[in-house]
Amino acid sequence: MPMRSWFSDAKLGIFVHYGIYAVEGVPESWAFYTGQVSHEQYMKQLGGFTAARYDPRGWAALFARAGARYAVLTARHHDGVALWDTEHGDLDVVRRTPAGRDLVGPYATALREQGLRVGLYYSHSDWNHPDYASVLHPSPSPTHQDVLTSRWVAPRGGVEDPEAWARYLAYRDGQVGELVDRYRPDLLWFDGEWERAEEQWGTDALAARVLGAHPDTVCNARLIGHGDYATPEQGVPLRAPDGPWELCLTVNDSWGFQPGDTNHKSVRQLVRYFAETIGTGGNLLLGVGPREDGTVTDEQAERLEGLGAWIAAHSEAVYGTVAGLPAGHHYGPSTLSADRRTLYLFCFDPPREYVAVRGLRNRVKRVSVVGTGAPLAHRVVGGLHDVPGVAWIDAPASRDVDAYATVLALELDGELDVYEGTGRT
């Protein structure tokens, strides 16, 4: 399945975990799976979910100011509670909560009004569905052995019921079909795939249903066998995954709203995560968790605004770029313009005296500070035969140093050409 070009160019998305779990501020779905709260207590949150101040246009405007080009909303998490009026079952916020209305449609409309791409999260698993715990995973990974024993996943006594499983797949496919037909998402973000094997999930039929309706839909790799991109979570990979990818990262430590979680990452940290991610060719999907009434906390909004201000000041080094230098050529991440003739160096600490670039075969025509345009002197020292010297760039004046990350633009005499050899031995 070919990747759509908009995704790799987007750089930043916002991951919105919104559901009944925000009522008491407990972990989304996992709270009853792990026994942190009883299933009864968890489901009682249905009665407190009001969405009283739900303002998707406000969300979309905030996401746009953050510099995002898409967002992903948890249309249905593992708890099975749908944010739209599904015709497959009745566990949705329209019928079962005071919110009493479809929350997905207004979200999709608001994003499109801001020019943002619409993403919807949907979990393959549903720990509330009566037919879900009906078959066993044939060979789960060592880290997911609980799927063989959990009452929410495994059939009682290990006795499988293929007919029940077929009913479950029809339910899942029906709900995904509703999302595709009603809201025409640009992206579907699947989850829960670890609980069954690929053949059990029937992903061939599901992918055909999605792409048959909208061939340009982007899907993550958790649509096993048919995904477009990888989704590592909560830490920048030391080696970028092969092909397109996206780092999923929370602003604090929680996906959904948890009032006791005050461990918010600073704007400086978010800028660093973002730069390191796009510097190795990925997107950042930054997670926020609105309160049950639909409002985003001030702490999270302020961080989105701060990241967005930095991106706006350095947009030429962000949008329309690809991964930059291999590791070791510059002590920090870098990006490269689409024509491969402008190299952008990210400096997290204020440069002192010089910034050095190793292994650059190109002649550097000009160096300037992104955002201020200040020119910087540069020279090449050393080099012998086919081994290029080191390009030394004068550090910018303090007035041109950014509070979070300074970016230098190197205009090259041709497409980027780097040396990665061992030298004369």
Coordinates of C-alpha atoms in Angstrom, one line a residue:
M1 CA 0.0 0.0 0.0
P2 CA 1.7 3.2 -1.1
M3 CA 2.1 6.0 1.5
R4 CA 0.2 9.3 0.7
S5 CA 2.7 12.2 0.4
W6 CA 0.7 14.4 2.7
F7 CA 1.5 12.2 5.7
S8 CA 5.3 12.4 5.5
D9 CA 5.1 16.2 4.9
A10 CA 2.8 16.7 7.9
K11 CA 5.5 16.4 10.6
L12 CA 3.2 17.0 13.5
G13 CA -0.2 15.5 14.5
I14 CA -2.2 15.7 17.7
F15 CA -3.4 12.5 19.4
V16 CA -6.6 13.1 21.3
H17 CA -7.6 10.5 23.9
Y18 CA -11.2 11.5 24.8
G19 CA -13.7 9.2 26.4
I20 CA -15.6 8.3 29.6
Y21 CA -12.3 7.6 31.4
A22 CA -11.9 11.3 31.8
V23 CA -14.8 11.5 34.2
E24 CA -12.8 10.0 37.1
G25 CA -9.5 10.6 35.4
V26 CA -8.5 6.9 35.3
P27 CA -6.4 5.2 32.6
E28 CA -8.4 4.7 29.4
S29 CA -9.8 1.1 29.4
W30 CA -6.8 -0.3 31.2
A31 CA -8.2 0.8 34.6
F32 CA -10.7 -2.1 34.7
Y33 CA -8.5 -4.5 32.7
T34 CA -5.8 -4.3 35.3
G35 CA -8.2 -4.1 38.3
Q36 CA -7.2 -0.6 39.2
V37 CA -11.0 0.0 39.5
S38 CA -13.8 -2.5 39.2
H39 CA -15.6 -2.9 35.9
E40 CA -18.8 -1.6 37.5
Q41 CA -17.0 1.6 38.7
Y42 CA -15.4 2.2 35.3
M43 CA -18.7 1.9 33.5
K44 CA -20.5 4.2 35.9
Q45 CA -18.5 6.9 34.3
L46 CA -21.0 6.8 31.4
G47 CA -23.4 8.7 33.7
G48 CA -20.9 11.6 34.2
F49 CA -19.7 12.1 30.6
T50 CA -21.3 15.4 29.5
A51 CA -19.1 16.9 26.8
A52 CA -20.7 20.1 28.2
R53 CA -18.0 22.4 26.9
Y54 CA -16.9 20.3 23.9
D55 CA -15.7 22.8 21.2
P56 CA -14.1 21.0 18.3
R57 CA -13.5 24.3 16.5
G58 CA -11.5 25.4 19.5
W59 CA -9.6 22.2 19.4
A60 CA -8.9 22.6 15.7
A61 CA -7.7 26.2 16.1
L62 CA -5.4 25.2 18.9
F63 CA -4.0 22.3 16.9
A64 CA -3.4 24.5 13.9
R65 CA -1.5 27.1 16.1
A66 CA 0.6 24.2 17.4
G67 CA 1.8 23.6 13.8
A68 CA 0.0 20.3 13.4
R69 CA -1.3 19.2 10.0
Y70 CA -3.5 16.4 11.3
A71 CA -5.1 15.0 14.4
V72 CA -6.3 11.6 15.6
L73 CA -9.3 11.2 17.9
T74 CA -10.1 8.0 19.9
A75 CA -13.4 7.2 18.2
R76 CA -13.5 3.9 20.1
H77 CA -11.0 2.6 22.6
H78 CA -10.6 -0.9 24.1
D79 CA -13.6 -0.2 26.4
G80 CA -15.9 -0.3 23.4
V81 CA -17.5 3.1 24.0
A82 CA -18.1 4.7 20.7
L83 CA -18.0 8.5 20.3
W84 CA -20.7 8.3 17.5
D85 CA -24.2 6.8 17.2
T86 CA -23.2 3.4 16.0
E87 CA -25.7 1.0 14.5
H88 CA -23.6 -1.9 15.7
G89 CA -24.5 -2.3 19.4
D90 CA -25.7 0.5 21.7
L91 CA -22.5 1.3 23.7
D92 CA -22.0 4.8 22.6
V93 CA -22.0 8.3 24.0
V94 CA -25.2 9.2 22.1
R95 CA -27.4 6.7 23.8
R96 CA -25.6 6.0 27.1
T97 CA -24.2 9.3 28.3
P98 CA -25.5 12.8 29.1
A99 CA -23.4 14.1 26.1
G100 CA -26.2 12.6 24.0
R101 CA -24.7 13.4 20.6
D102 CA -22.2 12.4 18.0
L103 CA -18.8 13.8 18.8
V104 CA -16.9 12.5 15.8
G105 CA -18.8 14.4 13.0
P106 CA -18.2 17.9 14.5
Y107 CA -14.5 17.1 15.1
A108 CA -14.0 16.0 11.5
T109 CA -15.8 19.2 10.2
A110 CA -13.8 21.5 12.5
L111 CA -10.5 20.0 11.4
R112 CA -11.3 20.3 7.7
E113 CA -12.3 24.0 8.3
Q114 CA -8.7 24.5 9.5
G115 CA -7.2 22.6 6.6
L116 CA -6.1 19.7 8.9
R117 CA -6.3 16.1 7.9
V118 CA -8.8 14.0 9.9
G119 CA -7.5 10.9 11.8
L120 CA -9.6 8.5 13.8
Y121 CA -8.4 5.9 16.3
Y122 CA -10.2 2.6 16.4
S123 CA -9.2 -0.4 18.6
H124 CA -9.6 -3.9 17.1
S125 CA -10.3 -5.1 20.6
D126 CA -13.4 -4.4 22.6
W127 CA -13.2 -5.7 26.2
N128 CA -16.9 -5.0 26.7
H129 CA -18.3 -6.9 23.7
P130 CA -20.0 -10.2 24.7
D131 CA -18.4 -12.0 21.7
Y132 CA -14.9 -10.7 22.1
A133 CA -13.4 -13.2 24.6
S134 CA -14.2 -16.2 22.3
V135 CA -10.9 -17.3 20.7
L136 CA -7.3 -17.7 21.9
H137 CA -4.2 -16.1 20.4
P138 CA -2.1 -19.1 19.0
S139 CA 1.3 -17.7 20.0
P140 CA 1.3 -14.3 21.8
S141 CA 4.6 -12.6 22.4
P142 CA 6.3 -13.1 25.8
T143 CA 5.3 -9.6 26.8
H144 CA 1.6 -10.2 26.2
Q145 CA 1.0 -13.6 27.8
D146 CA -1.9 -12.1 29.7
V147 CA -4.0 -12.4 26.6
L148 CA -4.2 -16.1 27.3
T149 CA -5.5 -15.6 30.9
S150 CA -7.4 -12.3 30.9
R151 CA -11.1 -12.6 31.4
W152 CA -11.5 -9.7 29.0
V153 CA -9.7 -11.4 26.2
A154 CA -9.5 -15.2 26.6
P155 CA -12.6 -17.5 26.5
R156 CA -13.5 -19.1 29.8
G157 CA -11.8 -22.4 30.3
G158 CA -10.0 -22.0 27.0
V159 CA -13.1 -23.2 25.1
E160 CA -13.2 -21.4 21.8
D161 CA -16.3 -20.3 20.0
P162 CA -15.6 -19.5 16.3
E163 CA -19.2 -18.5 15.6
A164 CA -19.0 -15.8 18.4
W165 CA -15.7 -14.6 16.9
A166 CA -17.2 -14.3 13.5
R167 CA -20.0 -12.2 15.0
Y168 CA -17.4 -10.0 16.7
L169 CA -15.5 -9.4 13.4
A170 CA -18.8 -8.5 11.7
Y171 CA -19.3 -5.9 14.5
R172 CA -15.8 -4.5 14.2
D173 CA -16.0 -4.3 10.4
G174 CA -19.4 -2.7 10.6
Q175 CA -18.2 0.0 13.0
V176 CA -15.1 0.7 10.9
G177 CA -17.3 0.9 7.9
E178 CA -19.5 3.5 9.6
L179 CA -16.5 5.6 10.3
V180 CA -15.2 5.4 6.8
D181 CA -18.6 6.0 5.1
R182 CA -19.8 8.8 7.5
Y183 CA -16.6 10.8 8.2
R184 CA -14.3 9.9 5.3
P185 CA -11.1 10.0 7.5
D186 CA -7.8 10.7 5.9
L187 CA -6.1 8.4 8.4
L188 CA -7.2 5.4 10.5
W189 CA -5.1 4.6 13.5
F190 CA -5.7 1.0 14.6
D191 CA -4.8 -0.5 18.0
G192 CA -5.2 -3.6 20.1
E193 CA -3.7 -5.8 17.4
W194 CA -1.4 -7.7 19.8
E195 CA -4.4 -9.6 21.3
R196 CA -4.9 -11.8 18.2
A197 CA -2.9 -13.2 15.3
E198 CA -3.1 -11.6 11.8
E199 CA -5.2 -14.3 10.3
Q200 CA -7.7 -14.1 13.3
W201 CA -8.2 -10.4 12.7
G202 CA -9.2 -10.8 9.1
T203 CA -7.3 -7.7 8.1
D204 CA -7.4 -8.6 4.4
A205 CA -11.2 -8.1 4.4
L206 CA -11.0 -5.0 6.6
A207 CA -8.3 -3.3 4.5
A208 CA -10.4 -4.1 1.4
R209 CA -13.4 -2.5 3.0
V210 CA -11.5 0.7 4.0
L211 CA -9.7 1.2 0.7
G212 CA -12.6 0.1 -1.4
A213 CA -14.5 3.1 -0.1
H214 CA -11.6 5.5 0.0
P215 CA -8.4 4.3 -1.6
D216 CA -6.3 7.2 -0.3
T217 CA -6.9 6.4 3.4
V218 CA -3.7 6.1 5.4
C219 CA -3.5 3.3 7.9
N220 CA -1.0 2.6 10.6
A221 CA 0.9 -0.7 10.8
R222 CA -1.4 -2.0 13.5
L223 CA -3.7 -2.9 10.6
I224 CA -1.5 -6.0 10.4
G225 CA -0.2 -6.7 6.9
H226 CA -1.7 -3.6 5.4
G227 CA -0.4 -0.6 7.3
D228 CA 1.5 2.3 5.8
Y229 CA 3.7 3.4 8.6
A230 CA 5.2 2.3 12.0
T231 CA 4.1 3.7 15.3
P232 CA 6.8 3.6 18.1
E233 CA 5.6 5.0 21.4
Q234 CA 7.0 7.3 24.1
G235 CA 10.7 7.3 23.0
V236 CA 12.6 8.4 19.9
P237 CA 14.0 5.2 18.3
L238 CA 17.8 5.0 18.2
R239 CA 17.4 3.7 14.7
A240 CA 14.6 5.0 12.6
P241 CA 12.1 2.3 11.5
D242 CA 12.2 1.4 7.8
G243 CA 9.8 3.4 5.8
P244 CA 7.4 6.1 7.1
W245 CA 6.9 6.3 10.8
E246 CA 5.4 8.3 13.6
L247 CA 6.5 8.8 17.3
C248 CA 3.5 8.7 19.6
L249 CA 4.3 10.8 22.7
T250 CA 2.3 12.2 25.6
V251 CA 2.6 15.8 26.8
N252 CA 2.7 14.4 30.4
D253 CA 2.8 10.7 31.3
S254 CA -0.8 9.8 30.4
W255 CA -2.8 9.5 27.2
G256 CA -6.1 10.5 28.7
F257 CA -7.0 13.1 31.3
Q258 CA -5.6 12.2 34.7
P259 CA -5.6 15.2 37.1
G260 CA -2.9 13.7 39.3
D261 CA -0.4 13.6 36.4
T262 CA 1.4 16.9 36.6
N263 CA 4.6 15.6 35.0
H264 CA 4.3 17.7 31.9
K265 CA 7.2 17.9 29.5
S266 CA 8.5 21.4 29.0
V267 CA 8.3 23.3 25.7
R268 CA 12.1 22.9 25.4
Q269 CA 11.7 19.1 25.7
L270 CA 8.9 19.0 23.2
V271 CA 11.0 21.0 20.7
R272 CA 13.8 18.5 21.2
Y273 CA 11.6 15.5 20.7
F274 CA 10.1 17.1 17.6
A275 CA 13.4 18.0 16.0
E276 CA 15.0 14.6 16.7
T277 CA 11.9 12.9 15.2
I278 CA 11.7 14.9 12.0
G279 CA 15.5 14.8 11.7
T280 CA 15.3 11.0 11.2
G281 CA 12.3 11.2 8.9
G282 CA 9.4 10.7 11.3
N283 CA 6.3 12.6 12.4
L284 CA 5.5 13.4 16.0
L285 CA 2.0 12.5 17.2
L286 CA 1.7 14.5 20.4
G287 CA -1.0 13.2 22.8
V288 CA -3.4 15.4 24.8
G289 CA -6.2 14.3 27.1
P290 CA -9.2 16.6 27.4
R291 CA -11.4 16.7 30.5
E292 CA -14.7 15.0 30.3
D293 CA -16.4 18.3 29.5
G294 CA -14.2 18.6 26.4
T295 CA -11.8 21.3 27.6
V296 CA -8.0 20.9 27.2
T297 CA -6.1 21.8 30.3
D298 CA -4.1 25.1 30.4
E299 CA -0.9 23.2 31.0
Q300 CA -1.3 21.1 27.8
A301 CA -2.6 24.0 25.7
E302 CA 0.3 26.2 26.8
R303 CA 2.8 23.6 25.6
L304 CA 1.1 23.2 22.3
E305 CA 1.1 26.9 21.8
G306 CA 4.8 27.1 22.7
L307 CA 5.8 24.3 20.3
G308 CA 3.7 26.0 17.6
A309 CA 5.5 29.3 18.1
W310 CA 8.8 27.6 17.7
I311 CA 7.7 25.7 14.6
A312 CA 6.3 28.9 13.1
A313 CA 9.6 30.7 13.5
H314 CA 11.5 27.8 11.9
S315 CA 8.9 26.5 9.4
E316 CA 11.4 26.4 6.5
A317 CA 13.4 23.8 8.4
V318 CA 10.3 21.7 9.2
Y319 CA 7.8 21.5 6.4
G320 CA 8.8 20.2 3.0
T321 CA 11.9 18.6 4.4
V322 CA 13.3 15.1 4.7
A323 CA 15.7 13.4 7.1
G324 CA 19.1 15.2 7.2
L325 CA 22.6 14.0 8.0
P326 CA 23.5 10.6 9.2
A327 CA 24.5 10.4 12.9
G328 CA 28.0 11.7 13.7
H329 CA 28.2 14.4 11.1
H330 CA 26.7 17.1 13.4
Y331 CA 26.0 16.9 17.1
G332 CA 22.3 17.3 16.8
P333 CA 19.5 16.5 14.4
S334 CA 19.2 18.0 10.9
T335 CA 16.7 18.2 8.0
L336 CA 17.2 18.6 4.3
S337 CA 15.1 20.6 1.9
A338 CA 13.1 18.7 -0.7
D339 CA 15.6 19.6 -3.4
R340 CA 18.4 18.4 -1.2
R341 CA 20.3 21.7 -1.6
T342 CA 19.7 23.3 1.8
L343 CA 20.8 21.6 5.0
Y344 CA 19.3 22.7 8.4
L345 CA 21.2 22.1 11.6
F346 CA 19.4 22.1 14.9
C347 CA 21.4 23.2 17.9
F348 CA 19.7 22.6 21.3
D349 CA 22.4 24.4 23.3
P350 CA 23.6 27.9 22.5
P351 CA 26.5 27.4 20.0
R352 CA 29.8 28.4 21.5
E353 CA 32.4 29.8 19.1
Y354 CA 31.8 27.3 16.3
V355 CA 29.4 24.7 14.9
A356 CA 31.2 21.9 13.1
V357 CA 30.0 19.7 10.3
R358 CA 32.0 16.7 9.3
G359 CA 32.1 14.7 6.0
L360 CA 30.4 17.4 3.9
R361 CA 31.7 17.1 0.3
N362 CA 29.6 20.0 -0.9
R363 CA 30.9 23.6 -1.0
V364 CA 28.8 25.7 1.4
K365 CA 27.6 28.8 -0.4
R366 CA 26.0 30.6 2.5
V367 CA 25.1 30.0 6.1
S368 CA 22.4 31.9 8.0
V369 CA 20.3 31.7 11.1
V370 CA 16.7 30.5 10.4
G371 CA 14.2 33.0 11.8
T372 CA 16.5 36.0 11.9
G373 CA 18.3 35.6 8.6
A374 CA 21.6 36.6 10.2
P375 CA 24.6 35.5 8.0
L376 CA 27.4 33.5 9.5
A377 CA 31.0 33.1 8.4
H378 CA 32.3 29.7 7.7
R379 CA 35.5 28.0 6.5
V380 CA 36.7 24.4 5.8
V381 CA 39.8 23.2 7.7
G382 CA 41.8 20.1 6.7
G383 CA 40.8 17.5 4.2
L384 CA 43.0 15.3 2.0
H385 CA 42.3 13.4 -1.2
D386 CA 38.7 12.1 -1.1
V387 CA 38.3 12.9 2.7
P388 CA 36.6 16.3 3.1
G389 CA 37.7 18.7 5.8
V390 CA 35.5 19.9 8.7
A391 CA 33.2 22.9 8.0
W392 CA 33.5 25.3 10.9
I393 CA 30.7 27.8 11.2
D394 CA 30.9 30.9 13.4
A395 CA 28.5 30.8 16.3
P396 CA 25.6 33.2 16.0
A397 CA 25.4 36.3 18.1
S398 CA 23.4 36.0 21.3
R399 CA 20.5 38.0 19.8
D400 CA 20.1 35.4 17.1
V401 CA 20.1 32.4 19.5
D402 CA 16.7 30.8 20.0
A403 CA 15.5 30.1 23.5
Y404 CA 14.7 26.4 22.7
A405 CA 16.7 25.4 19.6
T406 CA 18.7 27.5 17.1
V407 CA 18.5 26.4 13.5
L408 CA 21.2 27.1 10.9
A409 CA 20.6 26.9 7.2
L410 CA 23.5 25.8 5.0
E411 CA 23.0 26.5 1.3
L412 CA 24.9 24.0 -0.7
D413 CA 26.4 24.1 -4.2
G414 CA 24.4 21.0 -5.2
E415 CA 22.5 18.1 -3.7
L416 CA 23.8 17.0 -0.4
D417 CA 26.9 14.7 -0.7
V418 CA 28.4 13.3 2.4
Y419 CA 31.5 11.2 3.0
E420 CA 31.1 8.2 5.3
G421 CA 34.4 6.3 4.8
T422 CA 37.2 5.4 7.1
G423 CA 39.8 7.7 5.6
R424 CA 43.3 6.7 4.3
T425 CA 44.3 3.5 6.1

